[in-house]
Protein backbone atom coordinates (compact mmCIF):
# COMPACT_ATOMS: atom_id res chain seq x y z
CA MET A 1 29.88 -21.01 37.95
CA ALA A 2 27.55 -23.48 36.23
CA ALA A 3 26.95 -23.36 32.23
CA ILE A 4 23.44 -22.41 31.71
CA THR A 5 21.93 -24.29 28.80
CA ALA A 6 19.34 -23.62 26.49
CA ALA A 7 17.69 -27.20 27.67
CA MET A 8 17.82 -26.45 31.07
CA VAL A 9 16.35 -22.52 30.36
CA GLY A 10 13.59 -24.91 28.96
CA GLU A 11 12.96 -27.33 31.68
CA LEU A 12 12.42 -24.48 33.69
CA ARG A 13 10.26 -22.68 31.88
CA ALA A 14 8.19 -25.71 30.91
CA LYS A 15 8.36 -26.27 34.50
CA THR A 16 7.30 -22.97 35.60
CA ASP A 17 5.79 -20.90 32.73
CA ALA A 18 7.70 -17.89 33.87
CA PRO A 19 9.25 -15.79 31.13
CA MET A 20 12.96 -17.00 29.32
CA MET A 21 14.84 -14.47 30.15
CA GLU A 22 13.49 -15.03 34.02
CA CYS A 23 14.43 -18.23 33.79
CA LYS A 24 18.01 -17.64 32.44
CA LYS A 25 18.40 -14.93 35.21
CA ALA A 26 17.53 -17.74 38.35
CA LEU A 27 19.42 -20.62 36.76
CA THR A 28 22.49 -17.75 37.06
CA GLU A 29 21.76 -16.62 40.56
CA ALA A 30 21.09 -20.39 41.40
CA ASP A 31 24.09 -21.64 39.87
CA GLY A 32 22.09 -24.25 37.37
CA ASP A 33 20.61 -25.66 40.50
CA MET A 34 16.82 -26.29 38.93
CA VAL A 35 15.42 -27.09 42.30
CA LYS A 36 16.45 -23.50 43.60
CA ALA A 37 16.22 -21.23 40.48
CA GLU A 38 12.67 -22.34 41.03
CA GLU A 39 11.97 -21.51 44.14
CA LEU A 40 13.85 -18.08 43.35
CA LEU A 41 11.03 -17.51 40.75
CA ARG A 42 8.81 -18.56 43.08
CA VAL A 43 9.60 -15.81 45.21
CA LYS A 44 9.48 -13.43 42.14
CA LEU A 45 6.38 -14.71 40.54
CA GLY A 46 4.52 -15.82 43.31
CA SER A 47 1.69 -18.68 42.60
CA LYS A 48 2.03 -18.49 39.06
CA ALA A 49 5.21 -20.90 39.10
CA SER A 50 4.35 -23.33 41.82
CA LYS A 51 0.65 -24.17 39.61
CA ALA A 52 2.71 -23.85 36.76
CA SER A 53 5.03 -26.81 38.05
CA SER A 54 2.52 -28.69 39.26
CA ARG A 55 1.28 -29.70 35.80
CA ILE A 56 0.81 -32.99 34.31
CA THR A 57 3.21 -34.09 31.70
CA ALA A 58 2.66 -37.54 30.73
CA GLU A 59 -0.55 -39.16 29.57
CA GLY A 60 -2.38 -42.53 31.09
CA VAL A 61 -5.30 -43.52 32.64
CA VAL A 62 -5.91 -44.16 36.62
CA ALA A 63 -8.56 -46.69 37.40
CA THR A 64 -10.31 -48.28 40.93
CA TYR A 65 -11.73 -51.22 42.00
CA ILE A 66 -13.33 -52.01 45.02
CA ALA A 67 -15.34 -55.21 46.20
CA GLY A 68 -16.46 -54.69 49.68
CA ASN A 69 -13.71 -54.04 52.46
CA VAL A 70 -10.53 -54.63 49.43
CA GLY A 71 -9.98 -52.16 46.88
CA ALA A 72 -7.24 -51.28 44.46
CA LEU A 73 -5.90 -47.35 42.79
CA VAL A 74 -3.81 -48.26 39.44
CA GLU A 75 -2.09 -45.80 36.99
CA VAL A 76 -1.58 -47.15 33.50
CA ASN A 77 0.44 -44.81 31.25
CA CYS A 78 0.85 -44.86 27.21
CA GLU A 79 2.67 -41.65 25.27
CA THR A 80 -0.58 -40.01 23.65
CA ASP A 81 -3.95 -39.07 24.69
CA PHE A 82 -5.05 -40.88 21.67
CA VAL A 83 -4.43 -43.81 23.47
CA THR A 84 -6.22 -43.09 26.55
CA LYS A 85 -9.44 -42.89 24.76
CA ASN A 86 -9.12 -46.63 23.47
CA ASP A 87 -11.07 -49.12 24.73
CA GLU A 88 -8.84 -51.86 24.79
CA PHE A 89 -6.50 -49.82 26.85
CA ILE A 90 -9.33 -48.99 29.06
CA ALA A 91 -10.08 -52.64 29.47
CA LEU A 92 -6.65 -52.99 30.55
CA VAL A 93 -6.22 -50.58 33.25
CA ASP A 94 -9.45 -52.04 35.06
CA ALA A 95 -8.69 -55.59 34.50
CA ALA A 96 -5.33 -54.40 36.31
CA ALA A 97 -7.17 -52.69 39.34
CA LYS A 98 -9.30 -55.94 39.47
CA LEU A 99 -6.34 -58.44 39.90
CA VAL A 100 -4.87 -56.17 42.46
CA VAL A 101 -8.18 -56.86 44.52
CA GLU A 102 -8.61 -60.67 43.51
CA ALA A 103 -4.14 -61.57 43.69
CA ASN A 104 -2.78 -59.26 45.85
CA PRO A 105 0.05 -58.77 44.20
CA ALA A 106 3.18 -57.76 46.59
CA ASP A 107 4.45 -55.61 43.49
CA LEU A 108 4.42 -54.36 39.83
CA ALA A 109 6.19 -57.82 38.98
CA ALA A 110 3.96 -59.87 40.74
CA LEU A 111 0.80 -57.66 38.98
CA ALA A 112 2.48 -58.46 36.09
CA ALA A 113 2.45 -62.29 36.26
CA ALA A 114 -0.92 -61.72 37.45
CA LYS A 115 -3.55 -64.11 35.17
CA LEU A 116 -6.91 -62.80 33.57
CA PRO A 117 -10.02 -64.99 34.09
CA ASP A 118 -8.58 -66.29 29.96
CA GLY A 119 -5.89 -67.81 31.33
CA ARG A 120 -3.45 -64.91 30.02
CA THR A 121 -1.28 -62.97 32.25
CA LEU A 122 -1.50 -59.29 32.60
CA GLU A 123 2.22 -58.75 31.13
CA GLU A 124 1.08 -60.53 28.20
CA VAL A 125 -2.14 -58.60 27.41
CA ARG A 126 -0.07 -55.61 27.89
CA THR A 127 2.78 -56.82 24.98
CA GLU A 128 -0.25 -57.93 22.35
CA LEU A 129 -2.17 -54.97 22.80
CA ILE A 130 1.27 -52.60 22.27
CA GLY A 131 1.86 -54.80 19.45
CA ARG A 132 -1.71 -54.34 17.96
CA ILE A 133 -1.63 -50.16 18.72
CA GLY A 134 2.01 -49.49 18.12
CA GLU A 135 2.24 -47.80 21.31
CA ASN A 136 4.33 -48.12 24.55
CA MET A 137 1.94 -48.85 28.02
CA SER A 138 3.45 -49.24 31.01
CA ILE A 139 1.76 -50.18 34.03
CA ARG A 140 2.82 -47.69 36.82
CA ARG A 141 2.30 -47.92 40.15
CA PHE A 142 -0.73 -49.51 42.30
CA GLN A 143 -2.00 -48.81 45.76
CA ARG A 144 -4.32 -51.84 47.54
CA PHE A 145 -6.12 -50.89 50.52
CA GLU A 146 -7.85 -54.52 52.89
CA THR A 147 -9.64 -52.69 55.83
CA SER A 148 -12.43 -53.35 58.46
CA ALA A 149 -13.46 -49.99 57.11
CA LYS A 150 -15.40 -48.93 54.36
CA LEU A 151 -13.95 -47.74 51.22
CA ALA A 152 -15.03 -45.12 49.15
CA SER A 153 -13.90 -43.65 45.34
CA TYR A 154 -13.84 -40.65 42.95
CA LEU A 155 -12.68 -41.03 39.35
CA HIS A 156 -12.11 -36.93 37.92
CA GLY A 157 -12.56 -38.55 34.20
CA THR A 158 -9.91 -40.87 33.71
CA ARG A 159 -6.64 -38.92 35.22
CA ILE A 160 -7.15 -37.98 38.76
CA GLY A 161 -8.39 -41.28 41.08
CA VAL A 162 -9.23 -41.55 44.72
CA VAL A 163 -9.81 -44.03 47.46
CA VAL A 164 -10.67 -42.76 51.03
CA GLU A 165 -10.78 -45.24 54.18
CA PHE A 166 -13.18 -44.69 56.16
CA ASP A 167 -15.54 -44.99 59.46
CA GLY A 168 -19.42 -43.35 59.48
CA ALA A 169 -23.00 -44.69 58.87
CA ASP A 170 -23.36 -42.79 55.76
CA ASP A 171 -21.76 -43.96 53.16
CA GLN A 172 -22.45 -40.81 50.99
CA VAL A 173 -19.84 -38.70 53.53
CA GLY A 174 -16.91 -41.43 52.06
CA LYS A 175 -17.45 -39.84 48.26
CA ASP A 176 -17.94 -36.52 49.03
CA VAL A 177 -14.62 -36.57 51.03
CA ALA A 178 -13.63 -38.49 47.69
CA MET A 179 -14.35 -36.28 45.46
CA HIS A 180 -13.02 -32.97 48.20
CA ILE A 181 -9.40 -34.65 47.89
CA ALA A 182 -9.59 -35.05 43.76
CA ALA A 183 -10.33 -31.20 43.94
CA MET A 184 -8.30 -29.80 46.47
CA LYS A 185 -5.70 -31.94 46.37
CA PRO A 186 -4.49 -32.20 50.03
CA VAL A 187 -1.03 -34.02 50.83
CA ALA A 188 -2.03 -35.53 54.17
CA LEU A 189 -4.74 -35.70 56.53
CA SER A 190 -3.33 -33.18 59.31
CA SER A 191 -0.70 -30.80 59.37
CA GLU A 192 1.17 -33.29 61.82
CA GLN A 193 1.38 -35.39 59.15
CA VAL A 194 2.84 -33.44 55.81
CA PRO A 195 5.93 -34.49 54.94
CA ALA A 196 8.76 -32.58 56.32
CA ASP A 197 10.61 -32.04 52.96
CA LEU A 198 7.73 -30.20 51.60
CA ILE A 199 7.47 -28.41 54.82
CA ALA A 200 11.20 -27.55 54.16
CA LYS A 201 10.67 -26.25 50.76
CA GLU A 202 7.82 -23.82 51.93
CA ARG A 203 9.85 -22.55 54.72
CA SER A 204 12.86 -21.46 52.52
CA VAL A 205 10.13 -20.16 49.82
CA ALA A 206 9.39 -18.26 52.61
CA THR A 207 12.13 -17.26 54.54
CA LEU A 208 13.54 -15.72 50.83
CA LYS A 209 10.33 -13.43 50.54
CA ALA A 210 10.82 -12.17 53.98
CA ALA A 211 14.75 -11.14 53.05
CA GLU A 212 13.13 -9.62 49.99
CA SER A 213 10.91 -7.34 52.11
CA GLY A 214 13.29 -6.00 54.03
CA LYS A 215 11.48 -6.28 57.25
CA PRO A 216 13.62 -6.45 60.94
CA ALA A 217 14.60 -9.51 61.56
CA ASP A 218 11.76 -10.27 64.34
CA ILE A 219 8.74 -9.46 61.33
CA ALA A 220 10.64 -11.37 59.10
CA ALA A 221 10.86 -14.36 61.19
CA LYS A 222 7.00 -14.43 61.90
CA MET A 223 5.86 -13.48 58.15
CA VAL A 224 7.65 -16.83 57.64
CA GLU A 225 6.03 -18.48 60.58
CA GLY A 226 3.10 -17.34 59.16
CA SER A 227 3.09 -18.52 55.55
CA VAL A 228 4.31 -22.27 56.55
CA GLN A 229 1.00 -22.23 58.96
CA LYS A 230 -1.47 -21.31 56.11
CA TYR A 231 0.20 -23.64 53.62
CA LEU A 232 -0.29 -26.31 56.41
CA LYS A 233 -3.25 -25.76 56.63
CA GLU A 234 -3.66 -25.27 53.01
CA VAL A 235 -2.41 -29.15 52.03
CA SER A 236 -3.85 -30.87 55.09
CA LEU A 237 -7.00 -32.39 54.38
CA PHE A 238 -8.85 -32.07 57.93
CA ASN A 239 -7.84 -28.41 58.12
CA GLN A 240 -8.93 -27.36 54.52
CA ALA A 241 -12.96 -25.87 53.71
CA PHE A 242 -15.01 -28.89 52.38
CA VAL A 243 -16.08 -28.10 49.06
CA LYS A 244 -19.36 -29.00 49.70
CA ASN A 245 -19.82 -26.24 52.09
CA ASP A 246 -16.84 -23.56 52.34
CA LYS A 247 -18.27 -22.40 55.92
CA GLN A 248 -16.81 -26.22 57.41
CA SER A 249 -13.75 -27.41 57.61
CA VAL A 250 -13.71 -31.05 56.69
CA GLU A 251 -12.75 -31.68 59.96
CA GLN A 252 -15.97 -29.83 61.15
CA MET A 253 -17.88 -31.53 58.20
CA LEU A 254 -16.77 -34.99 59.81
CA LYS A 255 -17.21 -34.58 63.41
CA ALA A 256 -21.26 -33.76 62.07
CA THR A 257 -21.84 -36.31 60.56
CA ASN A 258 -19.61 -38.59 63.07
CA SER A 259 -17.37 -40.14 61.04
CA ASN A 260 -13.78 -40.60 60.37
CA VAL A 261 -10.82 -40.39 57.48
CA LYS A 262 -8.70 -43.11 58.34
CA ALA A 263 -6.64 -42.56 55.24
CA PHE A 264 -6.35 -41.70 51.60
CA VAL A 265 -4.72 -42.42 48.31
CA MET A 266 -4.81 -39.71 45.55
CA TYR A 267 -3.28 -40.67 41.97
CA VAL A 268 -2.94 -37.44 38.95
CA VAL A 269 -1.61 -39.06 35.47
CA GLY A 270 1.53 -38.54 34.81
CA GLU A 271 2.29 -37.61 38.10
CA GLY A 272 6.42 -37.03 38.86
CA ILE A 273 6.49 -37.62 35.27
CA GLU A 274 8.81 -35.34 32.61
CA LYS A 275 7.48 -35.09 29.16
CA LYS A 276 10.17 -35.04 26.59
CA GLN A 277 10.79 -31.51 26.20
CA ASP A 278 10.24 -29.75 22.47
CA ASP A 279 13.56 -28.48 21.22
CA PHE A 280 13.55 -24.96 22.65
CA ALA A 281 15.90 -23.74 19.74
CA ALA A 282 13.28 -24.37 17.66
CA GLU A 283 10.39 -23.14 20.03
CA VAL A 284 11.94 -19.76 20.44
CA ALA A 285 12.82 -19.39 16.39
CA ALA A 286 9.06 -20.29 15.98
CA GLN A 287 8.06 -17.59 18.26
CA VAL A 288 10.28 -14.95 16.76
CA ALA A 289 8.75 -16.09 13.12
CA ALA A 290 4.93 -15.44 14.36
CA ALA A 291 5.95 -12.41 15.54
CA LYS A 292 7.50 -11.38 12.24
CA GLN A 293 4.96 -12.35 10.77
CA ALA A 294 2.83 -10.93 12.53
CA GLN A 295 3.99 -7.26 12.29
């Protein structure tokens, strides 16, 4: 039996927002396996755990840049939210997006070495800015589009960015789809393109829920398949209800406007990055002290 530490409980609690004792029970049942424990909590707590597990835990800015049929989406991270509002930091991110389009770098190293109009490399600008602000910054990722089709982008503040590659006479359609993606966060264009690992995880959760229902095996199997099909509909762009008209699916809206979405990329700041966790014991002690003070 794996030892369940306070740090492990704290990490699972931060991911799921579940009560402390529920996290400890789940980790004990999962023999310390964090992924399995998270799935167990989803079974017990429903969607609350899955929603909390997607919370963003790092700071930074997403930027887009489109010039004709070439476009870019870039994410640059920093340590605090304060820096995301700094004009020089925002200028760095915008410059990075423009360089992705103009220099066509093969990777992050090539992007860092690309030169700005003033002759400095992006890396030199980043290093100088770190020295002035006193906070680390990193260019995390970028995606470049070059297409014979059209490109549209949408930024939700500076934390969510989307670029869409599409065909159609109405440019507004591309902008609307980009906005829809930022709001509904699909993971693929169609059900057939949803990654197999995400489907397997959803099937695992659905199987556990069906087992807890006590239903006969044949009914439980139908429950599992129903849950998986519902999930596929919820996370595939074409099957989602269109945000500007929920009476239509996105696919129906595209057909009605003689349009087609060929690809999209969405970045959410800090997605997949774990921010340094606060001291769990100190957090518990603070909560106990607060409770005593309130009495």
